[in-house]
Amino acid sequence: MVKVKKNLSVVMLLVLSMFLYACSSGDEESASGEGKVTLDFWVFGATNYEALAEEYEKENPDVTINIKNSELGDHHDSLFTSISAGTGAPDLTMIEVDQLDRYREAQDRFVNLYDLGAEEIQDQYLDWKWKMAENGEGDFLFGLPTDIGPKAMYFHTEVFEEAGLPTDPDKVNEMISTPEQFKEAATTVLDKTGKPMVDSMEMAFRANMDALEVSYFNRDGELLIGEADNGVKEAYDYAVDLHEQGVVGSFEMWTPEWANALNQGGFAVEMAPAWLKGYMTENAPEGAGKWRVTTLPTDFAGNWGGSYVAIPSETKHSEEAYKFAKWMLSPENQLESFVESGLFPSAPEVYEMEEFVNNSDEYFGGQNTAAYFAEAAKEIPEVYKGPKYVTVNNEVLTALRNVQEGADPQEEWEAAVERIEGLVSR
């Protein structure tokens, strides 16, 4: 009886060993891209990535892609928690450009896409967009470029007409090609129409802020805002100047009052990225046909928004994840994302494609607005924001709102710097 039990134990051990070996072999096959693979992909916002994932699954029947879509803030908080804990991270994830530097100190928690051959496709993307995803030494790539947010100048034709200003986009660009000319045009609009040129202090500030290559921090993590020649102070002062000139409105972005002003032409200009077009089309229907787009003064050339697709190092399927990301973000599929969801391409090859060149926006009077955003995209500098960019930036915006309510600009600036220094030193 003892001998039978002993033999049975040996058999069970053999079976268990074979089972574990099979599981191990299956994992190795999945990790190397052979066999069936399931990829978890975390995204945020309105994209067409679900549709592209379905298309990829049809072409690659051994791959299943599970997409989780969250609000931007929740998405990044969950990602940061999972990579910090070393468990629960997806195989692929979007990272918004303003959030990217938050993860640089956790470089070891991501796959270096250069190790997967990403340098072979580098020339497909705008150089500044690609470089922003590298580490300081340039030998580690955090993610592949998705969309971008090149800024341009949306202007209300009826307000410009009432002010006696041109309404042809190219002529408007000739008239307003410098920050000083912008101020002059703003004065004309106010004098002739009684309306502000710009909707809010934030947008007046961002005119210069989004164009800064270095703002709050340098790449060594040092806080720069207290230095005399810091560009953030110049951007702050420009916004204050416009406010004192009386040409800044009090229409805070995303509020009902702001949407109504877009509808009714409550201000003349919105200095904003390409993605705003979608919001205007859906939320300011009465403004249809009354808005146009032209390029901003070169000094204001900047980017607001856009993302990357990164691969957390926790994944067991890095090669398959990269293969999917490379396919999804190819120029051809970036064109599809542009057409279907308005995601502005980071691959300049798209700007020459027929469907892009012949694109027209009915809301903007049939204008090909994409051409102006594409021109703007080529002028954008590579910028560094720093891991606490969002937190620090909010303090400056608070100061500007206080100025608009009557506070002293210099006192508010000094108070914001003090708060920021305290936040950063924690």
Short mmCIF file of C-alpha atoms in Angstrom, two decimals:
data_model
loop_
_atom_site.label_atom_id
_atom_site.label_comp_id
_atom_site.label_asym_id
_atom_site.label_seq_id
_atom_site.Cartn_x
_atom_site.Cartn_y
_atom_site.Cartn_z
CA MET A 1 0.00 0.00 0.00
CA VAL A 2 2.89 2.33 0.88
CA LYS A 3 4.55 1.51 -2.42
CA VAL A 4 1.36 2.38 -4.34
CA LYS A 5 1.11 5.73 -2.57
CA LYS A 6 4.75 6.42 -3.33
CA ASN A 7 4.28 5.65 -7.03
CA LEU A 8 1.15 7.80 -7.12
CA SER A 9 3.09 10.70 -5.62
CA VAL A 10 5.79 10.34 -8.26
CA VAL A 11 3.20 10.36 -11.02
CA MET A 12 1.53 13.48 -9.59
CA LEU A 13 4.87 15.25 -9.37
CA LEU A 14 5.61 14.39 -12.99
CA VAL A 15 2.21 15.68 -14.09
CA LEU A 16 2.67 18.88 -12.09
CA SER A 17 6.14 19.40 -13.58
CA MET A 18 4.81 18.94 -17.11
CA PHE A 19 1.98 21.39 -16.40
CA LEU A 20 4.36 24.04 -15.04
CA TYR A 21 6.70 23.54 -17.99
CA ALA A 22 3.79 23.97 -20.41
CA CYS A 23 2.72 27.17 -18.66
CA SER A 24 6.29 28.42 -18.71
CA SER A 25 6.64 27.63 -22.40
CA GLY A 26 3.36 29.37 -23.09
CA ASP A 27 4.58 32.51 -21.30
CA GLU A 28 7.82 32.44 -23.29
CA GLU A 29 5.90 32.10 -26.54
CA SER A 30 3.59 34.98 -25.62
CA ALA A 31 6.44 37.19 -24.54
CA SER A 32 8.32 36.63 -27.76
CA GLY A 33 5.28 37.36 -29.88
CA GLU A 34 4.58 33.70 -30.71
CA GLY A 35 1.26 32.22 -29.69
CA LYS A 36 -1.80 34.00 -28.27
CA VAL A 37 -1.21 37.27 -26.48
CA THR A 38 -3.53 39.60 -24.57
CA LEU A 39 -2.44 43.23 -24.26
CA ASP A 40 -3.95 45.63 -21.74
CA PHE A 41 -3.92 49.19 -23.09
CA TRP A 42 -4.81 52.20 -20.92
CA VAL A 43 -6.05 55.32 -22.74
CA PHE A 44 -7.83 58.58 -21.95
CA GLY A 45 -9.89 61.07 -23.90
CA ALA A 46 -11.71 60.71 -27.20
CA THR A 47 -9.60 58.61 -29.56
CA ASN A 48 -10.31 56.07 -32.26
CA TYR A 49 -7.89 53.60 -30.70
CA GLU A 50 -10.68 51.11 -29.93
CA ALA A 51 -11.50 50.90 -33.64
CA LEU A 52 -7.83 50.59 -34.58
CA ALA A 53 -7.37 47.86 -31.98
CA GLU A 54 -10.23 45.89 -33.54
CA GLU A 55 -8.66 46.32 -36.96
CA TYR A 56 -5.31 45.11 -35.62
CA GLU A 57 -6.93 42.06 -34.01
CA LYS A 58 -8.45 41.07 -37.35
CA GLU A 59 -5.03 41.27 -39.01
CA ASN A 60 -3.37 39.53 -36.04
CA PRO A 61 -5.83 36.91 -34.74
CA ASP A 62 -3.44 35.72 -32.03
CA VAL A 63 -3.52 39.15 -30.37
CA THR A 64 -6.31 40.45 -28.14
CA ILE A 65 -6.23 44.10 -26.99
CA ASN A 66 -8.20 45.13 -23.93
CA ILE A 67 -8.67 48.92 -23.75
CA LYS A 68 -9.45 50.78 -20.53
CA ASN A 69 -10.51 54.41 -21.02
CA SER A 70 -10.38 56.78 -18.03
CA GLU A 71 -10.48 60.50 -17.34
CA LEU A 72 -7.07 62.14 -17.80
CA GLY A 73 -6.40 62.75 -14.11
CA ASP A 74 -7.60 59.34 -12.94
CA HIS A 75 -5.64 57.67 -15.73
CA HIS A 76 -2.31 59.17 -14.70
CA ASP A 77 -2.91 58.68 -10.98
CA SER A 78 -3.67 54.99 -11.54
CA LEU A 79 -0.62 54.59 -13.76
CA PHE A 80 1.66 56.30 -11.25
CA THR A 81 0.32 54.12 -8.42
CA SER A 82 0.78 50.89 -10.36
CA ILE A 83 4.31 51.55 -11.56
CA SER A 84 5.30 52.74 -8.08
CA ALA A 85 3.96 49.52 -6.56
CA GLY A 86 5.55 47.41 -9.28
CA THR A 87 2.28 45.62 -9.98
CA GLY A 88 -0.95 46.26 -11.86
CA ALA A 89 0.48 48.25 -14.77
CA PRO A 90 -0.85 47.63 -18.30
CA ASP A 91 1.14 46.39 -21.28
CA LEU A 92 0.75 49.75 -23.02
CA THR A 93 -0.34 53.16 -21.78
CA MET A 94 -0.90 56.67 -23.07
CA ILE A 95 0.97 59.45 -21.23
CA GLU A 96 -0.05 63.07 -21.77
CA VAL A 97 2.81 65.40 -22.63
CA ASP A 98 2.42 67.60 -19.52
CA GLN A 99 2.56 64.45 -17.38
CA LEU A 100 5.55 62.81 -19.06
CA ASP A 101 8.24 64.33 -16.87
CA ARG A 102 6.42 63.02 -13.81
CA TYR A 103 7.58 59.54 -14.79
CA ARG A 104 11.18 60.28 -15.73
CA GLU A 105 12.46 59.43 -12.27
CA ALA A 106 10.87 56.00 -12.70
CA GLN A 107 12.70 55.26 -15.95
CA ASP A 108 13.41 51.68 -14.86
CA ARG A 109 9.65 51.04 -14.74
CA PHE A 110 9.37 51.49 -18.51
CA VAL A 111 10.75 49.65 -21.50
CA ASN A 112 13.39 51.55 -23.47
CA LEU A 113 11.84 51.61 -26.93
CA TYR A 114 15.29 52.02 -28.45
CA ASP A 115 15.95 48.45 -27.28
CA LEU A 116 13.02 47.37 -29.47
CA GLY A 117 14.30 49.14 -32.58
CA ALA A 118 12.44 52.47 -32.36
CA GLU A 119 15.31 54.36 -33.97
CA GLU A 120 14.26 52.76 -37.27
CA ILE A 121 11.05 54.83 -37.34
CA GLN A 122 12.34 58.05 -35.73
CA ASP A 123 12.40 59.93 -39.03
CA GLN A 124 8.64 59.41 -39.40
CA TYR A 125 7.91 61.94 -36.63
CA LEU A 126 8.46 65.60 -35.89
CA ASP A 127 11.89 65.92 -34.34
CA TRP A 128 10.81 68.06 -31.36
CA LYS A 129 8.01 65.64 -30.50
CA TRP A 130 10.34 62.65 -30.59
CA LYS A 131 13.10 64.33 -28.58
CA MET A 132 10.70 65.23 -25.78
CA ALA A 133 10.24 61.52 -25.06
CA GLU A 134 13.97 60.87 -24.60
CA ASN A 135 15.85 60.99 -21.33
CA GLY A 136 18.52 63.64 -20.76
CA GLU A 137 21.26 61.52 -22.29
CA GLY A 138 19.20 60.71 -25.37
CA ASP A 139 19.69 56.95 -25.05
CA PHE A 140 16.30 56.04 -23.56
CA LEU A 141 12.93 56.52 -25.28
CA PHE A 142 9.85 56.52 -23.06
CA GLY A 143 7.15 56.39 -25.73
CA LEU A 144 6.13 56.69 -29.35
CA PRO A 145 4.48 59.96 -30.45
CA THR A 146 0.72 60.03 -30.81
CA ASP A 147 -1.05 63.33 -31.48
CA ILE A 148 0.15 66.89 -30.90
CA GLY A 149 -1.52 70.20 -30.06
CA PRO A 150 0.00 72.86 -32.33
CA LYS A 151 -1.45 76.26 -31.49
CA ALA A 152 -2.90 78.72 -33.95
CA MET A 153 -5.06 81.82 -33.80
CA TYR A 154 -8.82 81.34 -34.05
CA PHE A 155 -10.43 84.69 -34.88
CA HIS A 156 -14.07 85.76 -35.12
CA THR A 157 -14.67 87.30 -38.54
CA GLU A 158 -17.62 89.46 -37.49
CA VAL A 159 -15.67 91.00 -34.62
CA PHE A 160 -12.71 91.66 -36.93
CA GLU A 161 -15.00 93.19 -39.55
CA GLU A 162 -16.59 95.49 -36.98
CA ALA A 163 -13.09 96.55 -35.91
CA GLY A 164 -12.12 97.29 -39.52
CA LEU A 165 -9.54 94.48 -39.58
CA PRO A 166 -9.01 92.00 -42.43
CA THR A 167 -10.67 88.60 -42.26
CA ASP A 168 -8.64 86.67 -44.81
CA PRO A 169 -6.44 84.29 -42.76
CA ASP A 170 -3.24 85.11 -44.65
CA LYS A 171 -3.81 88.85 -44.39
CA VAL A 172 -4.52 88.52 -40.68
CA ASN A 173 -1.23 86.68 -40.30
CA GLU A 174 0.61 89.49 -42.12
CA MET A 175 -1.03 92.08 -39.87
CA ILE A 176 -0.38 90.19 -36.60
CA SER A 177 3.07 88.64 -36.88
CA THR A 178 4.66 89.90 -33.62
CA PRO A 179 3.55 90.22 -29.96
CA GLU A 180 3.52 94.03 -30.34
CA GLN A 181 1.29 93.86 -33.41
CA PHE A 182 -1.03 91.59 -31.43
CA LYS A 183 -1.30 94.30 -28.77
CA GLU A 184 -2.02 96.92 -31.43
CA ALA A 185 -4.77 94.83 -32.99
CA ALA A 186 -6.21 94.19 -29.52
CA THR A 187 -6.47 97.93 -28.89
CA THR A 188 -8.25 98.41 -32.21
CA VAL A 189 -10.75 95.66 -31.40
CA LEU A 190 -11.48 97.16 -27.99
CA ASP A 191 -11.83 100.72 -29.32
CA LYS A 192 -14.10 99.78 -32.24
CA THR A 193 -16.19 96.99 -30.71
CA GLY A 194 -15.86 97.25 -26.93
CA LYS A 195 -14.96 93.56 -26.86
CA PRO A 196 -11.82 91.95 -25.43
CA MET A 197 -9.25 90.49 -27.77
CA VAL A 198 -8.52 87.45 -25.59
CA ASP A 199 -10.90 85.35 -23.53
CA SER A 200 -8.93 84.98 -20.28
CA MET A 201 -5.72 85.68 -18.36
CA GLU A 202 -4.72 82.04 -18.73
CA MET A 203 -4.78 82.21 -22.52
CA ALA A 204 -2.96 85.53 -22.53
CA PHE A 205 -0.27 83.92 -20.36
CA ARG A 206 -0.05 80.77 -22.46
CA ALA A 207 0.61 82.85 -25.59
CA ASN A 208 4.26 83.03 -24.52
CA MET A 209 4.37 80.23 -21.99
CA ASP A 210 3.73 77.37 -24.41
CA ALA A 211 6.59 78.56 -26.61
CA LEU A 212 9.25 78.37 -23.87
CA GLU A 213 11.90 75.69 -24.33
CA VAL A 214 12.69 75.88 -20.62
CA SER A 215 10.17 77.24 -18.13
CA TYR A 216 9.88 76.23 -14.49
CA PHE A 217 12.69 73.66 -14.34
CA ASN A 218 15.87 72.74 -16.17
CA ARG A 219 16.68 69.13 -17.01
CA ASP A 220 18.63 68.78 -13.75
CA GLY A 221 15.41 69.43 -11.87
CA GLU A 222 16.47 72.86 -10.64
CA LEU A 223 13.70 75.42 -10.14
CA LEU A 224 14.24 78.46 -12.36
CA ILE A 225 11.24 80.65 -11.64
CA GLY A 226 13.08 82.91 -9.21
CA GLU A 227 15.82 83.82 -11.68
CA ALA A 228 15.79 87.31 -13.17
CA ASP A 229 15.77 86.22 -16.82
CA ASN A 230 13.20 83.46 -16.44
CA GLY A 231 10.80 83.30 -19.38
CA VAL A 232 7.81 82.53 -17.17
CA LYS A 233 8.00 86.02 -15.68
CA GLU A 234 8.05 87.53 -19.17
CA ALA A 235 4.95 85.51 -20.09
CA TYR A 236 3.31 86.65 -16.84
CA ASP A 237 4.16 90.30 -17.51
CA TYR A 238 2.79 90.10 -21.06
CA ALA A 239 -0.53 88.79 -19.75
CA VAL A 240 -0.59 91.53 -17.12
CA ASP A 241 0.12 94.16 -19.81
CA LEU A 242 -2.81 92.93 -21.89
CA HIS A 243 -5.03 93.01 -18.81
CA GLU A 244 -4.01 96.57 -17.96
CA GLN A 245 -4.68 97.47 -21.60
CA GLY A 246 -8.24 96.26 -21.00
CA VAL A 247 -8.21 93.64 -23.75
CA VAL A 248 -8.51 90.46 -21.65
CA GLY A 249 -11.94 88.99 -20.95
CA SER A 250 -13.07 86.99 -17.94
CA PHE A 251 -14.29 83.93 -19.82
CA GLU A 252 -12.64 81.00 -18.08
CA MET A 253 -12.15 78.03 -20.38
CA TRP A 254 -14.78 75.24 -20.28
CA THR A 255 -17.36 77.31 -18.39
CA PRO A 256 -20.86 77.91 -19.81
CA GLU A 257 -20.03 81.63 -20.08
CA TRP A 258 -16.99 80.82 -22.21
CA ALA A 259 -18.98 78.50 -24.48
CA ASN A 260 -21.62 81.21 -24.89
CA ALA A 261 -18.91 83.76 -25.79
CA LEU A 262 -17.65 81.37 -28.48
CA ASN A 263 -21.21 81.14 -29.77
CA GLN A 264 -21.86 84.87 -29.77
CA GLY A 265 -18.43 86.29 -30.59
CA GLY A 266 -17.92 87.64 -27.09
CA PHE A 267 -14.19 88.03 -27.73
CA ALA A 268 -12.10 88.29 -30.87
CA VAL A 269 -9.35 85.69 -30.62
CA GLU A 270 -8.66 82.29 -29.13
CA MET A 271 -5.00 81.26 -29.11
CA ALA A 272 -5.48 77.53 -28.86
CA PRO A 273 -4.49 74.12 -30.23
CA ALA A 274 -6.00 72.08 -33.02
CA TRP A 275 -8.08 69.95 -30.69
CA LEU A 276 -10.27 72.95 -29.77
CA LYS A 277 -11.97 72.64 -33.16
CA GLY A 278 -13.89 69.59 -32.00
CA TYR A 279 -15.16 71.35 -28.89
CA MET A 280 -16.28 74.39 -30.85
CA THR A 281 -18.12 72.32 -33.42
CA GLU A 282 -20.09 70.48 -30.74
CA ASN A 283 -20.58 73.22 -28.14
CA ALA A 284 -20.72 76.50 -30.05
CA PRO A 285 -23.01 75.73 -33.00
CA GLU A 286 -24.06 79.37 -33.47
CA GLY A 287 -20.45 80.26 -34.20
CA ALA A 288 -20.41 78.08 -37.32
CA GLY A 289 -19.10 79.94 -40.34
CA LYS A 290 -17.95 82.92 -38.24
CA TRP A 291 -14.58 81.65 -37.04
CA ARG A 292 -11.39 81.23 -39.06
CA VAL A 293 -7.87 80.04 -38.26
CA THR A 294 -4.47 81.54 -39.02
CA THR A 295 -0.97 81.05 -37.66
CA LEU A 296 0.16 82.81 -34.50
CA PRO A 297 3.10 85.22 -34.34
CA THR A 298 6.32 83.16 -34.43
CA ASP A 299 7.13 84.15 -30.83
CA PHE A 300 3.92 82.41 -29.77
CA ALA A 301 4.59 79.15 -31.65
CA GLY A 302 3.91 76.43 -29.13
CA ASN A 303 2.30 73.11 -28.40
CA TRP A 304 -0.53 72.42 -26.00
CA GLY A 305 -1.45 68.79 -25.54
CA GLY A 306 -0.72 65.51 -27.23
CA SER A 307 0.52 62.22 -25.87
CA TYR A 308 2.83 59.25 -26.14
CA VAL A 309 2.32 55.49 -25.95
CA ALA A 310 4.71 53.88 -23.48
CA ILE A 311 5.30 50.28 -22.42
CA PRO A 312 5.65 49.64 -18.66
CA SER A 313 8.51 47.23 -17.91
CA GLU A 314 6.14 44.99 -15.95
CA THR A 315 4.74 43.62 -19.22
CA LYS A 316 5.64 40.12 -20.37
CA HIS A 317 4.78 41.05 -23.95
CA SER A 318 7.01 44.01 -24.78
CA GLU A 319 7.68 42.96 -28.38
CA GLU A 320 4.00 42.45 -29.20
CA ALA A 321 3.10 45.69 -27.41
CA TYR A 322 5.68 47.61 -29.41
CA LYS A 323 4.57 46.00 -32.66
CA PHE A 324 0.99 47.14 -32.05
CA ALA A 325 2.01 50.66 -30.96
CA LYS A 326 4.23 51.07 -34.02
CA TRP A 327 1.36 49.99 -36.28
CA MET A 328 -1.27 52.15 -34.54
CA LEU A 329 0.91 55.27 -34.71
CA SER A 330 2.15 54.85 -38.27
CA PRO A 331 1.54 57.82 -40.61
CA GLU A 332 -1.31 55.97 -42.33
CA ASN A 333 -3.12 55.30 -39.05
CA GLN A 334 -2.38 58.79 -37.73
CA LEU A 335 -4.28 60.06 -40.77
CA GLU A 336 -7.18 57.80 -39.81
CA SER A 337 -7.08 59.09 -36.23
CA PHE A 338 -7.11 62.65 -37.56
CA VAL A 339 -10.11 62.04 -39.81
CA GLU A 340 -12.10 60.03 -37.27
CA SER A 341 -11.24 61.73 -33.97
CA GLY A 342 -9.43 64.97 -34.81
CA LEU A 343 -6.12 63.82 -33.31
CA PHE A 344 -3.57 66.06 -34.98
CA PRO A 345 -0.73 63.99 -36.50
CA SER A 346 2.84 64.06 -35.19
CA ALA A 347 4.00 62.37 -38.40
CA PRO A 348 4.67 65.15 -40.98
CA GLU A 349 4.26 62.68 -43.84
CA VAL A 350 0.53 62.94 -43.15
CA TYR A 351 0.59 66.65 -44.01
CA GLU A 352 1.28 65.70 -47.64
CA MET A 353 -1.42 63.02 -47.89
CA GLU A 354 -4.33 63.80 -50.19
CA GLU A 355 -7.06 63.43 -47.56
CA PHE A 356 -5.20 65.87 -45.30
CA VAL A 357 -4.34 68.37 -48.04
CA ASN A 358 -7.93 68.41 -49.30
CA ASN A 359 -9.44 68.56 -45.84
CA SER A 360 -12.01 71.29 -45.22
CA ASP A 361 -13.87 72.37 -42.09
CA GLU A 362 -17.47 73.32 -42.70
CA TYR A 363 -17.64 74.98 -39.28
CA PHE A 364 -14.82 77.30 -40.35
CA GLY A 365 -16.47 78.28 -43.61
CA GLY A 366 -14.90 75.43 -45.58
CA GLN A 367 -11.37 76.55 -44.71
CA ASN A 368 -8.61 73.94 -44.64
CA THR A 369 -7.59 74.74 -41.08
CA ALA A 370 -5.31 71.70 -40.96
CA ALA A 371 -2.82 73.43 -43.25
CA TYR A 372 -2.32 76.25 -40.72
CA PHE A 373 -1.88 73.86 -37.81
CA ALA A 374 0.59 71.82 -39.87
CA GLU A 375 2.60 74.97 -40.57
CA ALA A 376 2.54 75.81 -36.87
CA ALA A 377 3.66 72.28 -35.93
CA LYS A 378 6.93 72.69 -37.79
CA GLU A 379 7.85 75.83 -35.80
CA ILE A 380 7.40 74.36 -32.32
CA PRO A 381 10.54 74.05 -30.18
CA GLU A 382 11.48 71.05 -28.05
CA VAL A 383 10.46 71.90 -24.50
CA TYR A 384 11.17 70.54 -21.04
CA LYS A 385 8.46 70.90 -18.40
CA GLY A 386 9.58 69.03 -15.29
CA PRO A 387 7.83 66.48 -13.04
CA LYS A 388 5.86 69.10 -11.06
CA TYR A 389 4.91 71.29 -14.02
CA VAL A 390 1.13 71.07 -13.56
CA THR A 391 1.24 71.81 -9.83
CA VAL A 392 3.61 74.75 -10.25
CA ASN A 393 1.76 76.19 -13.24
CA ASN A 394 -1.51 76.24 -11.29
CA GLU A 395 0.06 78.58 -8.75
CA VAL A 396 0.94 81.12 -11.45
CA LEU A 397 -2.58 80.88 -12.90
CA THR A 398 -3.96 81.59 -9.41
CA ALA A 399 -1.80 84.73 -9.26
CA LEU A 400 -3.08 85.90 -12.65
CA ARG A 401 -6.71 85.38 -11.65
CA ASN A 402 -6.07 87.42 -8.51
CA VAL A 403 -4.55 90.21 -10.63
CA GLN A 404 -7.65 90.27 -12.80
CA GLU A 405 -9.71 90.72 -9.64
CA GLY A 406 -7.65 93.75 -8.63
CA ALA A 407 -4.59 92.42 -6.81
CA ASP A 408 -1.14 93.95 -7.29
CA PRO A 409 0.74 92.04 -10.08
CA GLN A 410 4.19 92.15 -8.43
CA GLU A 411 2.88 91.11 -5.04
CA GLU A 412 0.97 88.23 -6.60
CA TRP A 413 4.05 87.13 -8.52
CA GLU A 414 6.21 87.13 -5.41
CA ALA A 415 3.56 85.24 -3.44
CA ALA A 416 3.28 82.62 -6.21
CA VAL A 417 7.07 82.15 -6.31
CA GLU A 418 7.11 81.67 -2.54
CA ARG A 419 4.33 79.07 -2.72
CA ILE A 420 6.07 77.28 -5.57
CA GLU A 421 9.40 77.16 -3.77
CA GLY A 422 7.64 75.64 -0.78
CA LEU A 423 5.89 73.02 -2.92
CA VAL A 424 9.07 72.00 -4.72
CA SER A 425 11.13 71.73 -1.53
CA ARG A 426 8.75 69.19 0.02
#
